[in-house]
mmCIF file of C-alpha atoms in Angstrom:
data_model
loop_
_atom_site.group_PDB
_atom_site.id
_atom_site.type_symbol
_atom_site.label_atom_id
_atom_site.label_comp_id
_atom_site.label_asym_id
_atom_site.label_seq_id
_atom_site.Cartn_x
_atom_site.Cartn_y
_atom_site.Cartn_z
ATOM 1 C CA MET A 1 -61.252 35.080 3.812
ATOM 2 C CA LEU A 2 -57.818 36.229 2.616
ATOM 3 C CA LEU A 3 -56.456 35.941 6.160
ATOM 4 C CA GLU A 4 -57.676 32.355 6.438
ATOM 5 C CA LEU A 5 -56.145 31.519 3.051
ATOM 6 C CA ALA A 6 -52.802 33.035 4.099
ATOM 7 C CA GLN A 7 -52.821 31.094 7.362
ATOM 8 C CA TRP A 8 -53.632 27.866 5.514
ATOM 9 C CA LEU A 9 -50.837 28.434 3.009
ATOM 10 C CA ALA A 10 -48.349 29.218 5.782
ATOM 11 C CA LYS A 11 -49.373 26.117 7.729
ATOM 12 C CA ASP A 12 -49.122 23.777 4.763
ATOM 13 C CA PHE A 13 -46.263 25.465 2.921
ATOM 14 C CA ARG A 14 -44.084 22.375 3.004
ATOM 15 C CA ALA A 15 -46.762 20.451 1.185
ATOM 16 C CA PHE A 16 -46.315 22.845 -1.759
ATOM 17 C CA ASN A 17 -42.553 23.130 -1.510
ATOM 18 C CA VAL A 18 -41.333 21.254 -4.551
ATOM 19 C CA PHE A 19 -37.771 21.418 -3.240
ATOM 20 C CA ASN A 20 -38.663 18.720 -0.725
ATOM 21 C CA TYR A 21 -38.495 16.210 -3.567
ATOM 22 C CA ILE A 22 -35.168 14.395 -3.801
ATOM 23 C CA THR A 23 -35.614 13.789 -7.517
ATOM 24 C CA LEU A 24 -35.967 17.504 -8.285
ATOM 25 C CA ARG A 25 -32.987 18.441 -6.148
ATOM 26 C CA ALA A 26 -30.976 15.705 -7.834
ATOM 27 C CA VAL A 27 -31.722 17.203 -11.252
ATOM 28 C CA LEU A 28 -30.848 20.681 -9.981
ATOM 29 C CA ALA A 29 -27.613 19.357 -8.446
ATOM 30 C CA THR A 30 -26.612 17.874 -11.805
ATOM 31 C CA MET A 31 -27.346 21.115 -13.624
ATOM 32 C CA THR A 32 -25.571 23.191 -10.980
ATOM 33 C CA ALA A 33 -22.411 21.085 -11.003
ATOM 34 C CA LEU A 34 -22.411 21.052 -14.805
ATOM 35 C CA THR A 35 -22.830 24.838 -14.972
ATOM 36 C CA ILE A 36 -20.056 25.460 -12.447
ATOM 37 C CA SER A 37 -17.738 23.212 -14.461
ATOM 38 C CA PHE A 38 -18.529 24.991 -17.727
ATOM 39 C CA VAL A 39 -18.138 28.475 -16.216
ATOM 40 C CA ALA A 40 -15.104 27.870 -14.005
ATOM 41 C CA GLY A 41 -13.369 25.290 -16.217
ATOM 42 C CA PRO A 42 -11.535 27.604 -18.654
ATOM 43 C CA ALA A 43 -10.270 29.869 -15.854
ATOM 44 C CA PHE A 44 -9.206 26.872 -13.775
ATOM 45 C CA ILE A 45 -7.279 25.361 -16.692
ATOM 46 C CA ARG A 46 -5.598 28.719 -17.401
ATOM 47 C CA TRP A 47 -4.552 28.922 -13.743
ATOM 48 C CA LEU A 48 -3.044 25.431 -13.913
ATOM 49 C CA ALA A 49 -1.158 26.375 -17.087
ATOM 50 C CA LEU A 50 0.038 29.647 -15.514
ATOM 51 C CA LYS A 51 1.399 27.748 -12.517
ATOM 52 C CA LYS A 52 3.004 25.280 -14.957
ATOM 53 C CA ILE A 53 1.145 22.394 -13.368
ATOM 54 C CA GLY A 54 1.655 20.089 -16.333
ATOM 55 C CA GLN A 55 1.538 16.320 -16.733
ATOM 56 C CA SER A 56 4.816 14.446 -16.993
ATOM 57 C CA VAL A 57 4.583 11.420 -19.284
ATOM 58 C CA ARG A 58 6.481 8.207 -18.478
ATOM 59 C CA SER A 59 9.170 7.502 -21.035
ATOM 60 C CA ASP A 60 8.474 3.760 -20.999
ATOM 61 C CA GLY A 61 4.808 4.261 -21.858
ATOM 62 C CA PRO A 62 3.204 4.398 -25.306
ATOM 63 C CA GLN A 63 5.176 6.724 -27.563
ATOM 64 C CA THR A 64 1.962 8.378 -28.760
ATOM 65 C CA HIS A 65 1.530 9.826 -25.267
ATOM 66 C CA LEU A 66 4.735 11.857 -25.340
ATOM 67 C CA SER A 67 2.876 14.711 -27.030
ATOM 68 C CA LYS A 68 0.692 15.009 -23.911
ATOM 69 C CA SER A 69 3.614 16.112 -21.783
ATOM 70 C CA GLY A 70 2.908 19.506 -20.226
ATOM 71 C CA THR A 71 -0.884 19.248 -20.455
ATOM 72 C CA PRO A 72 -2.366 20.803 -17.281
ATOM 73 C CA THR A 73 -3.151 18.238 -14.632
ATOM 74 C CA MET A 74 -4.834 18.303 -11.186
ATOM 75 C CA GLY A 75 -8.087 19.097 -12.993
ATOM 76 C CA GLY A 76 -9.789 16.899 -10.421
ATOM 77 C CA GLY A 77 -9.856 20.034 -8.299
ATOM 78 C CA LEU A 78 -12.501 21.393 -10.673
ATOM 79 C CA ILE A 79 -14.564 18.232 -10.175
ATOM 80 C CA LEU A 80 -14.388 18.523 -6.383
ATOM 81 C CA ILE A 81 -15.336 22.213 -6.436
ATOM 82 C CA SER A 82 -18.346 21.577 -8.666
ATOM 83 C CA LEU A 83 -19.372 18.457 -6.758
ATOM 84 C CA GLY A 84 -18.952 20.061 -3.354
ATOM 85 C CA LEU A 85 -20.809 23.287 -4.124
ATOM 86 C CA ALA A 86 -23.711 21.532 -5.842
ATOM 87 C CA THR A 87 -24.058 19.075 -2.955
ATOM 88 C CA LEU A 88 -23.944 21.809 -0.311
ATOM 89 C CA LEU A 89 -26.514 23.812 -2.240
ATOM 90 C CA TRP A 90 -29.113 21.112 -2.912
ATOM 91 C CA ALA A 91 -28.580 18.285 -0.409
ATOM 92 C CA ASP A 92 -30.100 18.141 3.069
ATOM 93 C CA LEU A 93 -27.145 19.235 5.198
ATOM 94 C CA SER A 94 -28.647 17.677 8.308
ATOM 95 C CA ASN A 95 -28.192 14.259 6.691
ATOM 96 C CA ARG A 96 -25.251 12.369 8.209
ATOM 97 C CA PHE A 97 -24.689 10.193 5.133
ATOM 98 C CA VAL A 98 -24.169 13.252 2.948
ATOM 99 C CA TRP A 99 -21.471 14.491 5.300
ATOM 100 C CA ILE A 100 -19.600 11.212 5.640
ATOM 101 C CA VAL A 101 -19.456 10.807 1.849
ATOM 102 C CA LEU A 102 -18.329 14.417 1.413
ATOM 103 C CA ILE A 103 -15.651 14.061 4.100
ATOM 104 C CA VAL A 104 -14.285 10.850 2.568
ATOM 105 C CA THR A 105 -14.335 12.343 -0.939
ATOM 106 C CA LEU A 106 -12.567 15.556 0.050
ATOM 107 C CA GLY A 107 -10.171 13.666 2.332
ATOM 108 C CA TYR A 108 -8.998 11.418 -0.490
ATOM 109 C CA GLY A 109 -8.918 14.464 -2.743
ATOM 110 C CA ALA A 110 -6.537 16.142 -0.282
ATOM 111 C CA VAL A 111 -4.243 13.092 -0.333
ATOM 112 C CA GLY A 112 -4.245 13.184 -4.131
ATOM 113 C CA TRP A 113 -3.661 16.943 -4.172
ATOM 114 C CA VAL A 114 -0.540 16.655 -2.000
ATOM 115 C CA ASP A 115 0.776 13.842 -4.191
ATOM 116 C CA ASP A 116 0.139 15.760 -7.430
ATOM 117 C CA TRP A 117 1.500 19.033 -6.029
ATOM 118 C CA ARG A 118 4.779 17.444 -4.971
ATOM 119 C CA LYS A 119 5.182 15.704 -8.327
ATOM 120 C CA VAL A 120 4.354 18.659 -10.547
ATOM 121 C CA VAL A 121 5.188 21.817 -8.597
ATOM 122 C CA TYR A 122 8.107 20.587 -6.494
ATOM 123 C CA ARG A 123 9.334 18.348 -9.349
ATOM 124 C CA ASN A 124 9.560 15.394 -6.989
ATOM 125 C CA PRO A 125 8.975 12.323 -9.191
ATOM 126 C CA ASP A 126 8.018 10.229 -6.172
ATOM 127 C CA GLY A 127 5.386 12.707 -4.977
ATOM 128 C CA LEU A 128 3.844 11.469 -1.777
ATOM 129 C CA SER A 129 5.552 8.169 -0.980
ATOM 130 C CA ALA A 130 3.495 5.052 -1.575
ATOM 131 C CA ARG A 131 3.660 4.248 2.114
ATOM 132 C CA ALA A 132 2.462 7.714 3.170
ATOM 133 C CA LYS A 133 -0.283 7.732 0.550
ATOM 134 C CA TYR A 134 -1.565 4.327 1.617
ATOM 135 C CA PHE A 135 -1.340 5.328 5.282
ATOM 136 C CA TRP A 136 -3.613 8.358 4.856
ATOM 137 C CA GLN A 137 -5.972 6.437 2.591
ATOM 138 C CA SER A 138 -6.175 3.784 5.303
ATOM 139 C CA VAL A 139 -6.780 6.286 8.116
ATOM 140 C CA ILE A 140 -9.686 7.922 6.276
ATOM 141 C CA GLY A 141 -11.053 4.618 5.002
ATOM 142 C CA LEU A 142 -10.903 2.919 8.394
ATOM 143 C CA ALA A 143 -12.532 5.862 10.193
ATOM 144 C CA ALA A 144 -15.320 5.912 7.616
ATOM 145 C CA ALA A 145 -15.746 2.130 7.854
ATOM 146 C CA ILE A 146 -16.181 2.237 11.632
ATOM 147 C CA TYR A 147 -18.715 5.062 11.437
ATOM 148 C CA ILE A 148 -20.737 3.504 8.617
ATOM 149 C CA ALA A 149 -20.857 0.138 10.405
ATOM 150 C CA PHE A 150 -22.959 1.663 13.162
ATOM 151 C CA SER A 151 -24.657 4.524 11.297
ATOM 152 C CA ILE A 152 -26.629 2.282 8.940
ATOM 153 C CA SER A 153 -27.886 0.414 12.019
ATOM 154 C CA ALA A 154 -28.924 3.505 14.029
ATOM 155 C CA PRO A 155 -31.339 6.353 13.158
ATOM 156 C CA ASP A 156 -29.110 9.240 14.316
ATOM 157 C CA ASN A 157 -25.613 10.045 15.536
ATOM 158 C CA GLU A 158 -26.610 9.841 19.202
ATOM 159 C CA LYS A 159 -27.772 6.265 18.666
ATOM 160 C CA VAL A 160 -24.610 5.583 16.680
ATOM 161 C CA VAL A 161 -22.469 6.474 19.706
ATOM 162 C CA GLN A 162 -24.691 4.404 21.984
ATOM 163 C CA LEU A 163 -24.485 1.399 19.669
ATOM 164 C CA PHE A 164 -20.714 1.718 19.453
ATOM 165 C CA PHE A 165 -20.300 1.659 23.239
ATOM 166 C CA GLN A 166 -22.754 -1.219 23.494
ATOM 167 C CA TRP A 167 -20.526 -3.125 21.095
ATOM 168 C CA VAL A 168 -17.423 -2.296 23.158
ATOM 169 C CA GLY A 169 -19.234 -3.149 26.396
ATOM 170 C CA SER A 170 -20.316 -6.499 25.023
ATOM 171 C CA GLY A 171 -16.711 -7.486 24.551
ATOM 172 C CA PHE A 172 -16.984 -6.836 20.796
ATOM 173 C CA THR A 173 -19.571 -9.582 20.410
ATOM 174 C CA LEU A 174 -22.614 -7.428 19.596
ATOM 175 C CA GLU A 175 -24.119 -8.362 16.228
ATOM 176 C CA LEU A 176 -25.341 -5.801 13.672
ATOM 177 C CA PRO A 177 -28.930 -6.001 12.352
ATOM 178 C CA ALA A 178 -29.695 -7.862 9.133
ATOM 179 C CA LYS A 179 -29.558 -4.669 7.040
ATOM 180 C CA ALA A 180 -25.777 -4.676 7.558
ATOM 181 C CA ASN A 181 -25.379 -8.099 5.948
ATOM 182 C CA LEU A 182 -23.609 -8.552 2.632
ATOM 183 C CA ILE A 183 -26.282 -8.771 -0.060
ATOM 184 C CA LEU A 184 -25.908 -11.337 -2.829
ATOM 185 C CA PRO A 185 -27.536 -9.961 -5.996
ATOM 186 C CA PHE A 186 -30.105 -11.966 -7.970
ATOM 187 C CA PHE A 187 -31.293 -13.765 -4.802
ATOM 188 C CA LYS A 188 -34.396 -12.730 -2.864
ATOM 189 C CA SER A 189 -33.246 -13.350 0.669
ATOM 190 C CA VAL A 190 -29.688 -14.626 0.513
ATOM 191 C CA THR A 191 -27.390 -12.457 2.602
ATOM 192 C CA TYR A 192 -24.173 -13.096 4.461
ATOM 193 C CA PRO A 193 -23.816 -11.816 8.055
ATOM 194 C CA LEU A 194 -20.505 -10.010 8.359
ATOM 195 C CA GLY A 195 -20.363 -9.045 12.006
ATOM 196 C CA VAL A 196 -18.902 -5.708 13.062
ATOM 197 C CA PHE A 197 -15.290 -6.601 12.279
ATOM 198 C CA GLY A 198 -16.225 -8.184 8.972
ATOM 199 C CA PHE A 199 -18.253 -5.136 7.976
ATOM 200 C CA ILE A 200 -15.398 -2.777 8.861
ATOM 201 C CA VAL A 201 -12.806 -4.831 6.966
ATOM 202 C CA LEU A 202 -15.022 -5.139 3.874
ATOM 203 C CA THR A 203 -15.871 -1.434 3.892
ATOM 204 C CA TYR A 204 -12.215 -0.499 4.266
ATOM 205 C CA PHE A 205 -11.194 -2.572 1.255
ATOM 206 C CA VAL A 206 -14.131 -1.324 -0.851
ATOM 207 C CA ILE A 207 -13.277 2.343 -0.235
ATOM 208 C CA VAL A 208 -9.494 2.053 -0.540
ATOM 209 C CA GLY A 209 -9.682 -0.483 -3.365
ATOM 210 C CA THR A 210 -12.139 1.503 -5.477
ATOM 211 C CA SER A 211 -10.125 4.675 -4.967
ATOM 212 C CA ASN A 212 -6.942 3.081 -6.294
ATOM 213 C CA ALA A 213 -8.807 1.236 -9.065
ATOM 214 C CA VAL A 214 -10.159 4.478 -10.531
ATOM 215 C CA ASN A 215 -6.683 5.977 -10.220
ATOM 216 C CA LEU A 216 -5.158 3.119 -12.229
ATOM 217 C CA THR A 217 -7.857 3.501 -14.895
ATOM 218 C CA ASP A 218 -7.129 7.196 -15.352
ATOM 219 C CA GLY A 219 -4.575 6.827 -18.130
ATOM 220 C CA LEU A 220 -6.332 7.911 -21.336
ATOM 221 C CA ASP A 221 -8.374 10.979 -22.269
ATOM 222 C CA GLY A 222 -11.864 10.524 -20.815
ATOM 223 C CA LEU A 223 -11.294 6.879 -19.887
ATOM 224 C CA ALA A 224 -11.904 7.093 -16.127
ATOM 225 C CA ILE A 225 -14.424 9.903 -15.845
ATOM 226 C CA MET A 226 -17.242 8.483 -17.978
ATOM 227 C CA PRO A 227 -17.388 5.093 -16.199
ATOM 228 C CA THR A 228 -17.329 7.030 -12.919
ATOM 229 C CA VAL A 229 -20.324 9.074 -14.052
ATOM 230 C CA LEU A 230 -22.204 5.963 -15.186
ATOM 231 C CA VAL A 231 -21.526 3.952 -12.031
ATOM 232 C CA GLY A 232 -22.197 6.952 -9.805
ATOM 233 C CA SER A 233 -25.536 7.600 -11.498
ATOM 234 C CA ALA A 234 -26.565 3.971 -11.040
ATOM 235 C CA LEU A 235 -25.594 4.100 -7.365
ATOM 236 C CA GLY A 236 -27.825 7.164 -7.090
ATOM 237 C CA ILE A 237 -30.761 4.987 -8.151
ATOM 238 C CA PHE A 238 -29.837 2.384 -5.538
ATOM 239 C CA ALA A 239 -29.583 5.145 -2.930
ATOM 240 C CA TYR A 240 -33.042 6.421 -3.807
ATOM 241 C CA VAL A 241 -34.500 2.931 -3.429
ATOM 242 C CA ALA A 242 -32.637 2.211 -0.174
ATOM 243 C CA GLY A 243 -33.897 5.457 1.342
ATOM 244 C CA ASN A 244 -37.535 4.853 0.417
ATOM 245 C CA ALA A 245 -39.474 2.525 2.723
ATOM 246 C CA VAL A 246 -41.989 1.572 0.042
ATOM 247 C CA TYR A 247 -39.584 0.929 -2.844
ATOM 248 C CA SER A 248 -37.022 -0.893 -0.702
ATOM 249 C CA LYS A 249 -39.702 -3.221 0.661
ATOM 250 C CA TYR A 250 -41.093 -3.890 -2.815
ATOM 251 C CA LEU A 251 -37.642 -4.598 -4.272
ATOM 252 C CA LEU A 252 -36.547 -6.645 -1.232
ATOM 253 C CA LEU A 253 -33.653 -4.351 -0.334
ATOM 254 C CA PRO A 254 -32.762 -3.136 3.173
ATOM 255 C CA TYR A 255 -34.332 0.169 4.152
ATOM 256 C CA ILE A 256 -31.632 2.653 5.177
ATOM 257 C CA PRO A 257 -33.338 5.844 6.476
ATOM 258 C CA GLY A 258 -31.570 8.895 5.076
ATOM 259 C CA ALA A 259 -29.715 7.039 2.332
ATOM 260 C CA GLY A 260 -32.009 8.528 -0.302
ATOM 261 C CA GLU A 261 -30.299 11.895 0.136
ATOM 262 C CA LEU A 262 -27.186 10.406 -1.451
ATOM 263 C CA THR A 263 -29.107 10.535 -4.731
ATOM 264 C CA VAL A 264 -28.415 14.275 -4.719
ATOM 265 C CA PHE A 265 -24.702 13.668 -4.141
ATOM 266 C CA CYS A 266 -24.541 11.102 -6.949
ATOM 267 C CA ALA A 267 -26.380 13.482 -9.265
ATOM 268 C CA ALA A 268 -23.914 16.245 -8.441
ATOM 269 C CA LEU A 269 -21.072 13.804 -9.126
ATOM 270 C CA ALA A 270 -22.559 13.017 -12.535
ATOM 271 C CA GLY A 271 -22.885 16.704 -13.400
ATOM 272 C CA ALA A 272 -19.359 17.511 -12.235
ATOM 273 C CA GLY A 273 -17.996 14.514 -14.135
ATOM 274 C CA LEU A 274 -19.726 15.412 -17.368
ATOM 275 C CA GLY A 275 -18.561 19.015 -17.025
ATOM 276 C CA PHE A 276 -14.995 17.806 -16.601
ATOM 277 C CA LEU A 277 -15.357 15.450 -19.568
ATOM 278 C CA TRP A 278 -16.050 18.497 -21.752
ATOM 279 C CA PHE A 279 -12.416 19.513 -21.212
ATOM 280 C CA ASN A 280 -10.977 16.006 -20.751
ATOM 281 C CA ALA A 281 -12.305 14.502 -23.993
ATOM 282 C CA TYR A 282 -9.691 13.654 -26.627
ATOM 283 C CA PRO A 283 -7.488 15.565 -27.135
ATOM 284 C CA ALA A 284 -7.606 16.475 -23.449
ATOM 285 C CA GLU A 285 -7.128 20.078 -22.326
ATOM 286 C CA VAL A 286 -6.668 18.916 -18.731
ATOM 287 C CA PHE A 287 -6.128 15.704 -16.760
ATOM 288 C CA MET A 288 -7.792 14.981 -13.426
ATOM 289 C CA GLY A 289 -4.688 13.730 -11.612
ATOM 290 C CA ASP A 290 -4.700 11.836 -8.325
ATOM 291 C CA VAL A 291 -6.726 14.604 -6.693
ATOM 292 C CA GLY A 292 -9.692 13.626 -8.834
ATOM 293 C CA ALA A 293 -9.186 9.896 -9.345
ATOM 294 C CA LEU A 294 -8.589 8.991 -5.692
ATOM 295 C CA ALA A 295 -11.503 11.147 -4.531
ATOM 296 C CA LEU A 296 -14.023 9.869 -7.068
ATOM 297 C CA GLY A 297 -13.133 6.229 -6.440
ATOM 298 C CA ALA A 298 -13.510 6.701 -2.693
ATOM 299 C CA ALA A 299 -16.872 8.410 -3.239
ATOM 300 C CA LEU A 300 -18.191 5.473 -5.270
ATOM 301 C CA GLY A 301 -16.995 2.970 -2.694
ATOM 302 C CA THR A 302 -18.512 4.858 0.242
ATOM 303 C CA VAL A 303 -21.917 5.269 -1.401
ATOM 304 C CA ALA A 304 -21.973 1.590 -2.431
ATOM 305 C CA VAL A 305 -21.344 0.476 1.147
ATOM 306 C CA ILE A 306 -24.013 2.738 2.621
ATOM 307 C CA VAL A 307 -26.668 1.489 0.201
ATOM 308 C CA ARG A 308 -25.431 -2.098 0.719
ATOM 309 C CA GLN A 309 -24.385 -2.760 -2.880
ATOM 310 C CA GLU A 310 -20.733 -3.727 -2.635
ATOM 311 C CA ILE A 311 -21.020 -6.687 -5.013
ATOM 312 C CA VAL A 312 -23.074 -4.678 -7.504
ATOM 313 C CA LEU A 313 -20.344 -2.010 -7.447
ATOM 314 C CA PHE A 314 -17.857 -4.764 -8.306
ATOM 315 C CA ILE A 315 -20.060 -5.716 -11.283
ATOM 316 C CA MET A 316 -20.775 -2.204 -12.575
ATOM 317 C CA GLY A 317 -17.172 -1.126 -12.081
ATOM 318 C CA GLY A 318 -15.869 -4.076 -14.076
ATOM 319 C CA VAL A 319 -13.558 -1.842 -16.096
ATOM 320 C CA PHE A 320 -11.947 -0.579 -12.884
ATOM 321 C CA VAL A 321 -11.623 -4.159 -11.646
ATOM 322 C CA ALA A 322 -10.040 -5.362 -14.895
ATOM 323 C CA GLU A 323 -7.544 -2.485 -14.907
ATOM 324 C CA THR A 324 -6.513 -3.256 -11.329
ATOM 325 C CA LEU A 325 -6.199 -6.990 -11.896
ATOM 326 C CA SER A 326 -4.113 -6.378 -15.016
ATOM 327 C CA VAL A 327 -1.557 -4.453 -12.973
ATOM 328 C CA MET A 328 -1.529 -7.000 -10.141
ATOM 329 C CA LEU A 329 -1.097 -9.934 -12.527
ATOM 330 C CA GLN A 330 1.546 -8.172 -14.601
ATOM 331 C CA VAL A 331 3.659 -7.170 -11.599
ATOM 332 C CA GLY A 332 3.162 -10.495 -9.818
ATOM 333 C CA TYR A 333 4.057 -12.598 -12.858
ATOM 334 C CA PHE A 334 7.077 -10.422 -13.657
ATOM 335 C CA LYS A 335 8.474 -10.821 -10.139
ATOM 336 C CA TYR A 336 7.751 -14.557 -10.106
ATOM 337 C CA THR A 337 9.447 -15.250 -13.446
ATOM 338 C CA LYS A 338 12.386 -13.013 -12.584
ATOM 339 C CA LYS A 339 12.965 -14.984 -9.406
ATOM 340 C CA LYS A 340 12.501 -18.337 -11.123
ATOM 341 C CA TYR A 341 14.177 -17.769 -14.491
ATOM 342 C CA GLY A 342 16.429 -14.791 -13.785
ATOM 343 C CA ALA A 343 14.546 -12.594 -16.243
ATOM 344 C CA GLY A 344 11.091 -11.135 -15.779
ATOM 345 C CA ARG A 345 8.338 -12.019 -18.226
ATOM 346 C CA ARG A 346 5.070 -10.218 -18.921
ATOM 347 C CA ILE A 347 1.524 -11.406 -19.497
ATOM 348 C CA LEU A 348 0.395 -8.212 -21.248
ATOM 349 C CA ARG A 349 2.247 -6.006 -23.669
ATOM 350 C CA MET A 350 1.928 -3.215 -21.121
ATOM 351 C CA ALA A 351 -0.087 -2.556 -17.972
ATOM 352 C CA PRO A 352 -2.616 -1.226 -17.082
ATOM 353 C CA LEU A 353 -4.950 -2.992 -19.491
ATOM 354 C CA HIS A 354 -5.756 0.046 -21.643
ATOM 355 C CA HIS A 355 -2.087 0.356 -22.605
ATOM 356 C CA HIS A 356 -2.066 -3.305 -23.657
ATOM 357 C CA PHE A 357 -4.795 -2.614 -26.196
ATOM 358 C CA GLU A 358 -2.977 0.506 -27.418
ATOM 359 C CA GLN A 359 0.150 -1.560 -27.955
ATOM 360 C CA SER A 360 -1.993 -4.132 -29.787
ATOM 361 C CA GLY A 361 -2.982 -1.556 -32.412
ATOM 362 C CA TRP A 362 -6.125 0.073 -31.021
ATOM 363 C CA LYS A 363 -6.263 3.847 -31.226
ATOM 364 C CA GLU A 364 -6.679 5.735 -27.973
ATOM 365 C CA THR A 365 -10.207 6.829 -28.835
ATOM 366 C CA GLN A 366 -11.154 3.246 -29.701
ATOM 367 C CA VAL A 367 -9.987 1.992 -26.314
ATOM 368 C CA VAL A 368 -11.848 4.751 -24.481
ATOM 369 C CA VAL A 369 -15.178 4.408 -26.296
ATOM 370 C CA ARG A 370 -15.129 0.597 -26.171
ATOM 371 C CA PHE A 371 -14.455 0.674 -22.440
ATOM 372 C CA TRP A 372 -17.368 3.117 -22.097
ATOM 373 C CA ILE A 373 -19.635 0.693 -23.967
ATOM 374 C CA ILE A 374 -18.550 -2.163 -21.720
ATOM 375 C CA THR A 375 -19.313 -0.027 -18.663
ATOM 376 C CA ILE A 376 -22.785 0.831 -19.983
ATOM 377 C CA LEU A 377 -23.546 -2.874 -20.369
ATOM 378 C CA LEU A 378 -22.204 -3.676 -16.900
ATOM 379 C CA VAL A 379 -24.189 -0.839 -15.314
ATOM 380 C CA LEU A 380 -27.387 -2.066 -16.981
ATOM 381 C CA PHE A 381 -26.591 -5.550 -15.703
ATOM 382 C CA GLY A 382 -26.098 -4.130 -12.228
ATOM 383 C CA LEU A 383 -29.371 -2.218 -12.355
ATOM 384 C CA ALA A 384 -31.115 -5.437 -13.385
ATOM 385 C CA THR A 385 -30.386 -6.776 -9.894
ATOM 386 C CA LEU A 386 -33.015 -4.362 -8.597
ATOM 387 C CA LYS A 387 -35.790 -6.476 -10.094
ATOM 388 C CA ILE A 388 -34.291 -9.845 -10.950
ATOM 389 C CA ARG A 389 -34.125 -11.362 -7.478
#
């Protein structure tokens, strides 16, 4: 009797293995990343201070920021450590989507690390040149875009390679399945076929654009990290739906086998972000630097593309979009008026947008919290697209 029971339990062990559930592993990933941040954070900040890796504050910025000069930066390294370890511990490491998101995240983190290291340690104000930074962002983004274009259309990497060569053999005329179309939110069945080249171009701009948008937003204590956590958490919900055949069919979203595992990654991102916020909240003990901002933005963009929610990312990341547009408009208008009138004029008091509000009389904490509130509303609006179709 006992032997039969043991054999039955051994045969059906997976049925009782609660760790098969993505939702449980997502919760554990959040807790793990948060714990690592809390435990390693103080030592990491002390190491940054010991190495004199301190933030240099621009003299033409808000005068209230001058007191922040010397605050340890490159704290994004703590985020990547927490995020990476939690993901490796709780995610299914045989899942190709987990690896592509991790590679893109760490790749952009490496670009940011080199830039920060040159600026702070080598005292090179230019850091990594804009051309070199954009080049490496483009290389990683383009490679990821090409892989994702075929991976969401094929069940495994072997099929991905086959599909790629079929596309080449067809004279680059092979069309991707409907699940690769651009989804228009709030409509049941309205999608836009992109084609392979269109998909690659869109994915490239989403990854590179989101990376730089988060980087531009990272200018006040806690301003960038909380919206990143909120948007990343929402994308985790979309990933769970996209990876579930039943839910995706019910909610009229494309079924992407394996995408559900990105829920664990997004949960780890949320935990790592909240852990970092503990030290980054006003007055900040550490700044994330390019190593964190570039990596987190690229992570959001990559996940959004895989789960086919590029437009929803644009909606939920409205704060990132507004910050980016404020810089583009400010620089563009200044150059235009300088060429036309001989003297440059400005639309805003100062760019990016958060500095404009500071110069208008808002306190730093007011800007940060109000931008958080706006992000919460935008994320809820984005999540509403799941049902309102």
